[in-house]
PDB file of C-alpha atoms in Angstrom:
ATOM      1  CA  MET A   1     -34.535 -13.888  64.481  1.00 19.00           C
ATOM      2  CA  VAL A   2     -37.028 -15.150  61.899  1.00 23.00           C
ATOM      3  CA  PRO A   3     -35.926 -18.687  60.928  1.00 24.00           C
ATOM      4  CA  LEU A   4     -35.415 -19.243  57.223  1.00 26.00           C
ATOM      5  CA  SER A   5     -36.566 -22.343  55.412  1.00 30.00           C
ATOM      6  CA  ARG A   6     -34.058 -25.028  54.455  1.00 32.00           C
ATOM      7  CA  ASP A   7     -35.504 -24.883  50.941  1.00 39.00           C
ATOM      8  CA  PRO A   8     -33.628 -22.063  49.153  1.00 37.00           C
ATOM      9  CA  ASN A   9     -36.702 -21.413  47.017  1.00 42.00           C
ATOM     10  CA  THR A  10     -38.881 -20.556  50.005  1.00 42.00           C
ATOM     11  CA  TYR A  11     -38.888 -18.405  53.108  1.00 35.00           C
ATOM     12  CA  ASN A  12     -40.870 -19.859  56.020  1.00 37.00           C
ATOM     13  CA  GLY A  13     -42.779 -22.128  53.677  1.00 43.00           C
ATOM     14  CA  GLN A  14     -43.828 -19.368  51.294  1.00 43.00           C
ATOM     15  CA  PRO A  15     -42.609 -19.357  47.663  1.00 46.00           C
ATOM     16  CA  LEU A  16     -40.044 -16.619  47.141  1.00 44.00           C
ATOM     17  CA  ALA A  17     -41.670 -15.565  43.902  1.00 43.00           C
ATOM     18  CA  CYS A  18     -44.912 -14.857  45.749  1.00 40.00           C
ATOM     19  CA  ILE A  19     -43.136 -12.876  48.458  1.00 39.00           C
ATOM     20  CA  PHE A  20     -40.947 -10.624  46.372  1.00 42.00           C
ATOM     21  CA  VAL A  21     -42.541 -10.084  42.954  1.00 39.00           C
ATOM     22  CA  ALA A  22     -44.470  -6.817  42.895  1.00 34.00           C
ATOM     23  CA  SER A  23     -48.143  -6.874  42.033  1.00 29.00           C
ATOM     24  CA  GLN A  24     -49.448  -5.280  38.855  1.00 28.00           C
ATOM     25  CA  ARG A  25     -50.905  -2.546  41.041  1.00 30.00           C
ATOM     26  CA  ASP A  26     -47.382  -1.519  42.030  1.00 34.00           C
ATOM     27  CA  GLN A  27     -45.559  -2.007  38.752  1.00 38.00           C
ATOM     28  CA  ALA A  28     -46.631  -2.901  35.241  1.00 36.00           C
ATOM     29  CA  VAL A  29     -44.253  -4.140  32.549  1.00 37.00           C
ATOM     30  CA  THR A  30     -44.262  -4.494  28.812  1.00 34.00           C
ATOM     31  CA  LYS A  31     -42.616  -7.495  27.192  1.00 34.00           C
ATOM     32  CA  THR A  32     -40.055  -7.226  24.431  1.00 32.00           C
ATOM     33  CA  GLU A  33     -37.344  -9.395  22.937  1.00 31.00           C
ATOM     34  CA  TYR A  34     -33.645  -8.845  23.646  1.00 30.00           C
ATOM     35  CA  GLY A  35     -31.717 -11.619  21.946  1.00 36.00           C
ATOM     36  CA  SER A  36     -33.401 -14.938  22.612  1.00 35.00           C
ATOM     37  CA  GLU A  37     -34.860 -14.050  25.994  1.00 42.00           C
ATOM     38  CA  SER A  38     -37.969 -12.168  26.991  1.00 44.00           C
ATOM     39  CA  PHE A  39     -37.147  -9.010  28.927  1.00 48.00           C
ATOM     40  CA  SER A  40     -39.342  -6.363  30.509  1.00 53.00           C
ATOM     41  CA  ARG A  41     -39.329  -2.594  30.469  1.00 51.00           C
ATOM     42  CA  PRO A  42     -40.771  -0.840  33.540  1.00 50.00           C
ATOM     43  CA  VAL A  43     -43.948   1.109  32.912  1.00 36.00           C
ATOM     44  CA  CYS A  44     -45.452   3.135  35.751  1.00 34.00           C
ATOM     45  CA  SER A  45     -48.981   2.272  36.787  1.00 31.00           C
ATOM     46  CA  GLU A  46     -51.310   4.888  38.262  1.00 31.00           C
ATOM     47  CA  ASP A  47     -50.336   3.931  41.806  1.00 33.00           C
ATOM     48  CA  SER A  48     -46.589   3.803  41.174  1.00 33.00           C
ATOM     49  CA  ARG A  49     -46.688   7.272  39.608  1.00 30.00           C
ATOM     50  CA  ARG A  50     -47.473   8.577  43.079  1.00 30.00           C
ATOM     51  CA  VAL A  51     -44.035   7.418  44.263  1.00 33.00           C
ATOM     52  CA  PRO A  52     -41.658  10.305  43.461  1.00 34.00           C
ATOM     53  CA  HIS A  53     -38.630   9.630  41.302  1.00 36.00           C
ATOM     54  CA  GLN A  54     -35.349   9.389  43.169  1.00 36.00           C
ATOM     55  CA  SER A  55     -34.266  12.857  42.049  1.00 34.00           C
ATOM     56  CA  GLN A  56     -37.431  14.328  43.631  1.00 34.00           C
ATOM     57  CA  ARG A  57     -37.442  12.417  46.910  1.00 34.00           C
ATOM     58  CA  LYS A  58     -36.328  14.086  50.106  1.00 32.00           C
ATOM     59  CA  ASP A  59     -34.923  10.863  51.568  1.00 35.00           C
ATOM     60  CA  LEU A  60     -31.951  10.564  49.220  1.00 31.00           C
ATOM     61  CA  HIS A  61     -29.664  10.210  52.217  1.00 32.00           C
ATOM     62  CA  ARG A  62     -31.757   7.866  54.280  1.00 36.00           C
ATOM     63  CA  PRO A  63     -32.147   8.692  57.979  1.00 34.00           C
ATOM     64  CA  PRO A  64     -30.920   6.278  60.627  1.00 35.00           C
ATOM     65  CA  GLN A  65     -32.924   3.049  60.859  1.00 39.00           C
ATOM     66  CA  ILE A  66     -33.847   1.231  64.066  1.00 36.00           C
ATOM     67  CA  SER A  67     -33.381  -2.525  63.789  1.00 40.00           C
ATOM     68  CA  GLU A  68     -35.738  -5.010  65.438  1.00 43.00           C
ATOM     69  CA  GLY A  69     -33.244  -5.308  68.285  1.00 44.00           C
ATOM     70  CA  GLY A  70     -33.259  -1.562  68.889  1.00 41.00           C
ATOM     71  CA  THR A  71     -29.846  -0.910  67.301  1.00 40.00           C
ATOM     72  CA  LEU A  72     -29.376   2.376  65.464  1.00 35.00           C
ATOM     73  CA  GLN A  73     -28.513   1.646  61.812  1.00 45.00           C
ATOM     74  CA  MET A  74     -26.941   4.198  59.447  1.00 47.00           C
ATOM     75  CA  PRO A  75     -26.485   3.821  55.694  1.00 60.00           C
ATOM     76  CA  ARG A  76     -22.909   2.758  54.990  1.00 65.00           C
ATOM     77  CA  THR A  77     -20.588   5.460  53.660  1.00 69.00           C
ATOM     78  CA  PRO A  78     -18.245   4.775  50.695  1.00 68.00           C
ATOM     79  CA  GLU A  79     -15.288   4.808  53.083  1.00 71.00           C
ATOM     80  CA  GLU A  80     -16.956   2.266  55.359  1.00 70.00           C
ATOM     81  CA  GLY A  81     -17.807   0.138  52.341  1.00 67.00           C
ATOM     82  CA  ARG A  82     -14.190   0.186  51.150  1.00 65.00           C
ATOM     83  CA  ALA A  83     -12.966  -0.870  54.592  1.00 67.00           C
ATOM     84  CA  LEU A  84     -15.583  -3.618  54.761  1.00 67.00           C
ATOM     85  CA  PHE A  85     -14.508  -5.143  51.454  1.00 63.00           C
ATOM     86  CA  ASP A  86     -10.821  -4.809  52.290  1.00 65.00           C
ATOM     87  CA  ARG A  87     -11.479  -6.934  55.380  1.00 69.00           C
ATOM     88  CA  TRP A  88     -13.708  -9.346  53.475  1.00 62.00           C
ATOM     89  CA  ALA A  89     -11.473  -9.929  50.437  1.00 62.00           C
ATOM     90  CA  ARG A  90      -9.704 -13.028  51.752  1.00 70.00           C
ATOM     91  CA  THR A  91     -12.904 -15.043  52.346  1.00 68.00           C
ATOM     92  CA  TYR A  92     -15.293 -13.293  49.942  1.00 65.00           C
ATOM     93  CA  ASP A  93     -15.543 -16.040  47.305  1.00 65.00           C
ATOM     94  CA  LEU A  94     -15.876 -18.774  49.905  1.00 66.00           C
ATOM     95  CA  ASP A  95     -18.571 -16.861  51.748  1.00 66.00           C
ATOM     96  CA  LEU A  96     -20.591 -16.164  48.609  1.00 67.00           C
ATOM     97  CA  ALA A  97     -20.325 -19.776  47.477  1.00 66.00           C
ATOM     98  CA  GLY A  98     -22.934 -20.531  50.147  1.00 58.00           C
ATOM     99  CA  GLN A  99     -25.320 -17.742  49.200  1.00 56.00           C
ATOM    100  CA  ASP A 100     -27.953 -19.989  47.632  1.00 58.00           C
ATOM    101  CA  GLY A 101     -29.002 -21.596  50.892  1.00 54.00           C
ATOM    102  CA  PRO A 102     -31.100 -20.675  53.900  1.00 50.00           C
ATOM    103  CA  LYS A 103     -28.737 -17.952  55.147  1.00 61.00           C
ATOM    104  CA  ALA A 104     -28.526 -16.071  51.857  1.00 67.00           C
ATOM    105  CA  GLY A 105     -30.921 -13.230  52.623  1.00 83.00           C
ATOM    106  CA  PRO A 106     -31.240 -10.907  49.600  1.00 89.00           C
ATOM    107  CA  LEU A 107     -28.336 -12.702  47.882  1.00 86.00           C
ATOM    108  CA  VAL A 108     -30.350 -15.901  47.410  1.00 87.00           C
ATOM    109  CA  GLY A 109     -29.862 -17.015  43.811  1.00 89.00           C
ATOM    110  CA  TYR A 110     -26.449 -15.297  43.489  1.00 89.00           C
ATOM    111  CA  ALA A 111     -24.727 -17.938  41.332  1.00 89.00           C
ATOM    112  CA  GLU A 112     -27.757 -18.472  39.108  1.00 92.00           C
ATOM    113  CA  THR A 113     -28.101 -14.729  38.550  1.00 94.00           C
ATOM    114  CA  LEU A 114     -24.475 -14.467  37.419  1.00 94.00           C
ATOM    115  CA  ARG A 115     -24.969 -17.417  35.079  1.00 95.00           C
ATOM    116  CA  ILE A 116     -28.106 -15.974  33.497  1.00 96.00           C
ATOM    117  CA  ALA A 117     -26.578 -12.527  33.105  1.00 96.00           C
ATOM    118  CA  ALA A 118     -23.354 -13.817  31.551  1.00 96.00           C
ATOM    119  CA  GLU A 119     -25.309 -15.837  29.009  1.00 95.00           C
ATOM    120  CA  GLN A 120     -27.229 -12.738  27.935  1.00 92.00           C
ATOM    121  CA  VAL A 121     -24.291 -10.323  27.602  1.00 90.00           C
ATOM    122  CA  PRO A 122     -23.801  -9.697  23.856  1.00 87.00           C
ATOM    123  CA  VAL A 123     -20.001 -10.010  23.605  1.00 92.00           C
ATOM    124  CA  ALA A 124     -17.833 -11.176  20.709  1.00 94.00           C
ATOM    125  CA  PRO A 125     -14.133 -12.042  20.397  1.00 96.00           C
ATOM    126  CA  GLY A 126     -11.893  -8.987  20.449  1.00 96.00           C
ATOM    127  CA  MET A 127     -14.309  -6.786  22.384  1.00 97.00           C
ATOM    128  CA  SER A 128     -13.159  -4.710  25.348  1.00 98.00           C
ATOM    129  CA  VAL A 129     -15.147  -5.298  28.556  1.00 98.00           C
ATOM    130  CA  LEU A 130     -15.004  -3.251  31.761  1.00 98.00           C
ATOM    131  CA  ASP A 131     -16.323  -4.635  35.051  1.00 98.00           C
ATOM    132  CA  VAL A 132     -17.127  -1.825  37.499  1.00 98.00           C
ATOM    133  CA  GLY A 133     -16.984  -3.089  41.068  1.00 95.00           C
ATOM    134  CA  ILE A 134     -15.154  -6.188  39.854  1.00 96.00           C
ATOM    135  CA  GLY A 135     -14.365  -7.454  43.350  1.00 93.00           C
ATOM    136  CA  THR A 136     -12.614 -10.812  43.072  1.00 91.00           C
ATOM    137  CA  GLY A 137     -13.723 -11.187  39.441  1.00 94.00           C
ATOM    138  CA  ALA A 138     -16.590 -13.669  39.805  1.00 92.00           C
ATOM    139  CA  PHE A 139     -18.728 -12.085  37.060  1.00 96.00           C
ATOM    140  CA  ALA A 140     -15.902 -11.136  34.696  1.00 96.00           C
ATOM    141  CA  ALA A 141     -14.420 -14.641  34.953  1.00 94.00           C
ATOM    142  CA  ARG A 142     -17.437 -15.956  33.078  1.00 94.00           C
ATOM    143  CA  PHE A 143     -16.183 -14.195  29.927  1.00 93.00           C
ATOM    144  CA  ARG A 144     -12.612 -15.535  29.906  1.00 86.00           C
ATOM    145  CA  GLY A 145     -13.295 -18.155  27.245  1.00 86.00           C
ATOM    146  CA  ARG A 146     -15.094 -15.753  24.920  1.00 93.00           C
ATOM    147  CA  GLY A 147     -12.057 -13.943  23.530  1.00 94.00           C
ATOM    148  CA  VAL A 148     -12.666 -10.570  25.180  1.00 96.00           C
ATOM    149  CA  ARG A 149     -10.205  -8.209  26.865  1.00 97.00           C
ATOM    150  CA  VAL A 150     -11.281  -7.677  30.478  1.00 98.00           C
ATOM    151  CA  SER A 151     -10.526  -4.623  32.596  1.00 98.00           C
ATOM    152  CA  GLY A 152     -11.869  -3.952  36.056  1.00 98.00           C
ATOM    153  CA  VAL A 153     -12.119  -1.265  38.706  1.00 97.00           C
ATOM    154  CA  ASP A 154     -12.891  -1.568  42.393  1.00 95.00           C
ATOM    155  CA  PRO A 155     -12.511   0.800  45.350  1.00 92.00           C
ATOM    156  CA  SER A 156     -10.967  -1.956  47.494  1.00 91.00           C
ATOM    157  CA  PRO A 157      -7.247  -2.600  46.909  1.00 90.00           C
ATOM    158  CA  ALA A 158      -7.531  -5.891  48.791  1.00 89.00           C
ATOM    159  CA  MET A 159     -10.312  -7.105  46.494  1.00 89.00           C
ATOM    160  CA  LEU A 160      -8.199  -6.153  43.471  1.00 94.00           C
ATOM    161  CA  ASP A 161      -5.258  -8.099  44.902  1.00 91.00           C
ATOM    162  CA  ALA A 162      -7.496 -11.147  45.259  1.00 90.00           C
ATOM    163  CA  CYS A 163      -8.784 -10.682  41.704  1.00 93.00           C
ATOM    164  CA  ARG A 164      -5.249 -10.262  40.347  1.00 94.00           C
ATOM    165  CA  GLY A 165      -4.213 -13.528  41.960  1.00 94.00           C
ATOM    166  CA  LYS A 166      -7.107 -15.394  40.362  1.00 92.00           C
ATOM    167  CA  HIS A 167      -7.097 -13.637  36.979  1.00 93.00           C
ATOM    168  CA  PRO A 168      -3.614 -12.331  36.108  1.00 95.00           C
ATOM    169  CA  GLY A 169      -4.720 -11.434  32.579  1.00 94.00           C
ATOM    170  CA  PHE A 170      -7.178  -8.770  33.733  1.00 97.00           C
ATOM    171  CA  THR A 171      -6.226  -5.076  33.680  1.00 98.00           C
ATOM    172  CA  LEU A 172      -7.156  -3.797  37.146  1.00 98.00           C
ATOM    173  CA  ARG A 173      -7.233  -0.309  38.648  1.00 97.00           C
ATOM    174  CA  VAL A 174      -8.524   1.288  41.834  1.00 96.00           C
ATOM    175  CA  GLY A 175     -11.697   3.251  41.111  1.00 96.00           C
ATOM    176  CA  ASP A 176     -15.439   3.335  41.589  1.00 95.00           C
ATOM    177  CA  PHE A 177     -18.667   4.225  39.812  1.00 96.00           C
ATOM    178  CA  ASN A 178     -18.089   7.946  40.233  1.00 95.00           C
ATOM    179  CA  ALA A 179     -14.417   7.904  39.218  1.00 96.00           C
ATOM    180  CA  ILE A 180     -13.582   5.309  36.561  1.00 98.00           C
ATOM    181  CA  PRO A 181      -9.863   5.630  35.682  1.00 98.00           C
ATOM    182  CA  PHE A 182     -10.201   4.894  31.968  1.00 98.00           C
ATOM    183  CA  ASP A 183     -10.584   7.087  28.895  1.00 98.00           C
ATOM    184  CA  SER A 184     -13.919   8.177  27.483  1.00 98.00           C
ATOM    185  CA  GLY A 185     -15.331   5.839  24.852  1.00 98.00           C
ATOM    186  CA  GLU A 186     -12.827   3.074  25.632  1.00 98.00           C
ATOM    187  CA  PHE A 187     -15.092   0.038  26.070  1.00 98.00           C
ATOM    188  CA  ASP A 188     -17.464  -1.980  23.906  1.00 98.00           C
ATOM    189  CA  MET A 189     -19.203  -3.369  26.978  1.00 98.00           C
ATOM    190  CA  VAL A 190     -19.531  -2.359  30.623  1.00 98.00           C
ATOM    191  CA  ILE A 191     -20.692  -4.950  33.140  1.00 98.00           C
ATOM    192  CA  SER A 192     -21.322  -4.796  36.878  1.00 98.00           C
ATOM    193  CA  SER A 193     -22.713  -7.204  39.442  1.00 96.00           C
ATOM    194  CA  PHE A 194     -23.962  -6.593  42.983  1.00 95.00           C
ATOM    195  CA  ALA A 195     -22.090  -3.310  43.332  1.00 94.00           C
ATOM    196  CA  PHE A 196     -24.235  -0.389  42.155  1.00 97.00           C
ATOM    197  CA  HIS A 197     -26.324  -0.330  45.333  1.00 94.00           C
ATOM    198  CA  GLU A 198     -23.176   0.703  47.226  1.00 91.00           C
ATOM    199  CA  VAL A 199     -23.334   4.097  45.459  1.00 94.00           C
ATOM    200  CA  PRO A 200     -25.098   6.623  47.740  1.00 92.00           C
ATOM    201  CA  PRO A 201     -28.468   7.630  46.234  1.00 94.00           C
ATOM    202  CA  GLY A 202     -27.356  11.218  45.706  1.00 94.00           C
ATOM    203  CA  GLY A 203     -24.468  10.029  43.513  1.00 96.00           C
ATOM    204  CA  ARG A 204     -26.307   7.535  41.326  1.00 97.00           C
ATOM    205  CA  LEU A 205     -27.067   9.832  38.393  1.00 98.00           C
ATOM    206  CA  ALA A 206     -23.408  10.884  38.239  1.00 98.00           C
ATOM    207  CA  ALA A 207     -22.445   7.202  38.402  1.00 98.00           C
ATOM    208  CA  CYS A 208     -24.688   6.381  35.440  1.00 98.00           C
ATOM    209  CA  ARG A 209     -23.154   9.261  33.495  1.00 98.00           C
ATOM    210  CA  GLU A 210     -19.699   7.879  34.263  1.00 99.00           C
ATOM    211  CA  LEU A 211     -20.764   4.484  32.902  1.00 99.00           C
ATOM    212  CA  ALA A 212     -21.991   6.195  29.744  1.00 99.00           C
ATOM    213  CA  ARG A 213     -18.749   8.151  29.434  1.00 99.00           C
ATOM    214  CA  VAL A 214     -16.474   5.109  29.201  1.00 99.00           C
ATOM    215  CA  LEU A 215     -18.737   3.288  26.724  1.00 99.00           C
ATOM    216  CA  LYS A 216     -18.030   3.570  23.021  1.00 98.00           C
ATOM    217  CA  PRO A 217     -20.885   4.939  20.902  1.00 98.00           C
ATOM    218  CA  GLY A 218     -23.160   1.947  20.428  1.00 97.00           C
ATOM    219  CA  GLY A 219     -21.596   0.182  23.417  1.00 98.00           C
ATOM    220  CA  ALA A 220     -23.710  -1.947  25.742  1.00 98.00           C
ATOM    221  CA  LEU A 221     -24.257  -2.118  29.501  1.00 98.00           C
ATOM    222  CA  CYS A 222     -25.199  -5.122  31.631  1.00 98.00           C
ATOM    223  CA  LEU A 223     -25.867  -4.291  35.270  1.00 98.00           C
ATOM    224  CA  VAL A 224     -26.982  -6.878  37.828  1.00 98.00           C
ATOM    225  CA  ASP A 225     -27.856  -6.028  41.403  1.00 97.00           C
ATOM    226  CA  ILE A 226     -30.174  -6.358  44.359  1.00 96.00           C
ATOM    227  CA  LEU A 227     -33.099  -4.271  43.098  1.00 97.00           C
ATOM    228  CA  PHE A 228     -36.831  -4.105  43.668  1.00 97.00           C
ATOM    229  CA  ALA A 229     -39.743  -3.417  41.352  1.00 96.00           C
ATOM    230  CA  SER A 230     -41.594  -1.238  43.838  1.00 95.00           C
ATOM    231  CA  PRO A 231     -41.535   0.016  47.437  1.00 95.00           C
ATOM    232  CA  ALA A 232     -44.044  -2.730  48.262  1.00 95.00           C
ATOM    233  CA  ALA A 233     -41.720  -5.431  46.910  1.00 95.00           C
ATOM    234  CA  LEU A 234     -38.803  -4.012  48.911  1.00 95.00           C
ATOM    235  CA  ALA A 235     -40.880  -3.887  52.098  1.00 94.00           C
ATOM    236  CA  ALA A 236     -42.065  -7.470  51.604  1.00 94.00           C
ATOM    237  CA  ALA A 237     -38.492  -8.664  51.120  1.00 92.00           C
ATOM    238  CA  ARG A 238     -37.297  -6.869  54.222  1.00 92.00           C
ATOM    239  CA  GLU A 239     -40.073  -8.374  56.328  1.00 91.00           C
ATOM    240  CA  ALA A 240     -39.491 -11.898  55.011  1.00 89.00           C
ATOM    241  CA  ILE A 241     -35.708 -11.796  55.409  1.00 87.00           C
ATOM    242  CA  GLY A 242     -35.777 -10.374  58.913  1.00 87.00           C
ATOM    243  CA  GLU A 243     -32.406 -10.005  60.597  1.00 83.00           C
ATOM    244  CA  ARG A 244     -30.627 -11.202  57.449  1.00 82.00           C
ATOM    245  CA  TRP A 245     -31.576  -7.830  55.953  1.00 87.00           C
ATOM    246  CA  ASP A 246     -28.750  -5.266  55.963  1.00 83.00           C
ATOM    247  CA  ASP A 247     -30.014  -1.875  57.116  1.00 83.00           C
ATOM    248  CA  GLU A 248     -26.751  -0.280  56.020  1.00 81.00           C
ATOM    249  CA  GLU A 249     -27.705  -0.862  52.375  1.00 87.00           C
ATOM    250  CA  ASP A 250     -29.957   1.382  50.280  1.00 92.00           C
ATOM    251  CA  TYR A 251     -31.236  -0.814  47.459  1.00 95.00           C
ATOM    252  CA  PRO A 252     -32.487   0.988  44.325  1.00 96.00           C
ATOM    253  CA  LEU A 253     -35.868   0.574  42.673  1.00 97.00           C
ATOM    254  CA  VAL A 254     -35.963  -0.674  39.091  1.00 97.00           C
ATOM    255  CA  GLY A 255     -37.960   2.335  37.903  1.00 97.00           C
ATOM    256  CA  ASP A 256     -35.566   4.790  39.531  1.00 97.00           C
ATOM    257  CA  LEU A 257     -32.487   3.182  37.994  1.00 98.00           C
ATOM    258  CA  ASP A 258     -34.196   2.910  34.612  1.00 97.00           C
ATOM    259  CA  GLN A 259     -34.846   6.652  34.594  1.00 97.00           C
ATOM    260  CA  LEU A 260     -31.322   7.473  35.788  1.00 98.00           C
ATOM    261  CA  LEU A 261     -29.833   5.449  32.924  1.00 98.00           C
ATOM    262  CA  HIS A 262     -32.091   7.257  30.474  1.00 97.00           C
ATOM    263  CA  GLU A 263     -31.057  10.644  31.870  1.00 98.00           C
ATOM    264  CA  ALA A 264     -27.405   9.598  31.584  1.00 98.00           C
ATOM    265  CA  GLY A 265     -27.777   8.809  27.891  1.00 98.00           C
ATOM    266  CA  ILE A 266     -28.014   5.012  28.087  1.00 98.00           C
ATOM    267  CA  GLY A 267     -31.231   3.889  26.446  1.00 95.00           C
ATOM    268  CA  GLY A 268     -33.238   0.941  25.207  1.00 94.00           C
ATOM    269  CA  SER A 269     -33.122  -0.680  28.642  1.00 95.00           C
ATOM    270  CA  ARG A 270     -34.545  -4.177  28.947  1.00 96.00           C
ATOM    271  CA  TRP A 271     -35.079  -5.667  32.393  1.00 97.00           C
ATOM    272  CA  ARG A 272     -35.273  -9.220  33.678  1.00 97.00           C
ATOM    273  CA  GLN A 273     -35.817 -10.511  37.208  1.00 96.00           C
ATOM    274  CA  THR A 274     -33.297 -13.313  37.771  1.00 96.00           C
ATOM    275  CA  ALA A 275     -33.947 -14.122  41.453  1.00 93.00           C
ATOM    276  CA  PRO A 276     -36.340 -12.938  44.166  1.00 92.00           C
ATOM    277  CA  CYS A 277     -34.240  -9.854  44.949  1.00 94.00           C
ATOM    278  CA  HIS A 278     -32.185  -9.608  41.744  1.00 96.00           C
ATOM    279  CA  TRP A 279     -32.764  -7.781  38.476  1.00 98.00           C
ATOM    280  CA  MET A 280     -30.535  -7.342  35.444  1.00 98.00           C
ATOM    281  CA  VAL A 281     -30.676  -4.657  32.806  1.00 97.00           C
ATOM    282  CA  LEU A 282     -29.301  -4.663  29.275  1.00 98.00           C
ATOM    283  CA  ALA A 283     -29.044  -1.206  27.732  1.00 98.00           C
ATOM    284  CA  ARG A 284     -27.060   0.610  25.074  1.00 97.00           C
ATOM    285  CA  LYS A 285     -25.386   3.946  24.457  1.00 98.00           C
ATOM    286  CA  PRO A 286     -26.603   5.480  21.181  1.00 97.00           C
ATOM    287  CA  ALA A 287     -24.228   5.032  18.240  1.00 94.00           C
TER     288      ALA A 287
END
């Protein structure tokens, strides 16, 4: 085990920003304004163009990984993920309340990321908001006082039960990114936090198309997740986090997800890094 620093802003004495932020050689960005905050749009550099887009890679279903302890690790299947979150539902909020400390791993900065993202979501009273992968409702709860109607889907019935107990006013249904049980064009806003990476790589384009389907023309998307600007940034994070890294996860790259959203018909994406391993995107379906 690699010991983690007691300072949540460092790992082993090194600033997190220095460990995880990709160099300009790996990923360049252009700055633009989205609301009052400065966001970035990924632009491929010469080196990053050599990394094939997700749809062209042959490792879409990642082979088994060998952990440092010699254990065979397989990417988690959707069924295994559903069972995991069913078991976790009872203590999920309590467990994540401590995810800004030395044991956080890639979730370090969780609460701050949700705060930043919620502040940037362009909602207004009367709007309909769908949270995909709502879990216990931690992200959606930040919109309760803003006069919006919140719906949510999650593949875990136990997580939905926990959410229903905390937020009885939410409309909740069992579903996932590839099967959202709502009508086409039903929502002004779709949000999601720390859930998209659970979609197997081969299903991510279809998932983005499903997000586009339920958005109204001109509707907006805010997606927050554990993402990385480049393969180098992902590798650096994995090395720094050590055994706190979950080899059953397959975290997307910002550039890959940006292109998938574009292919799905969701454009104008603006990206912001909110924590060492977290990025958010604001994008919109054409009117």
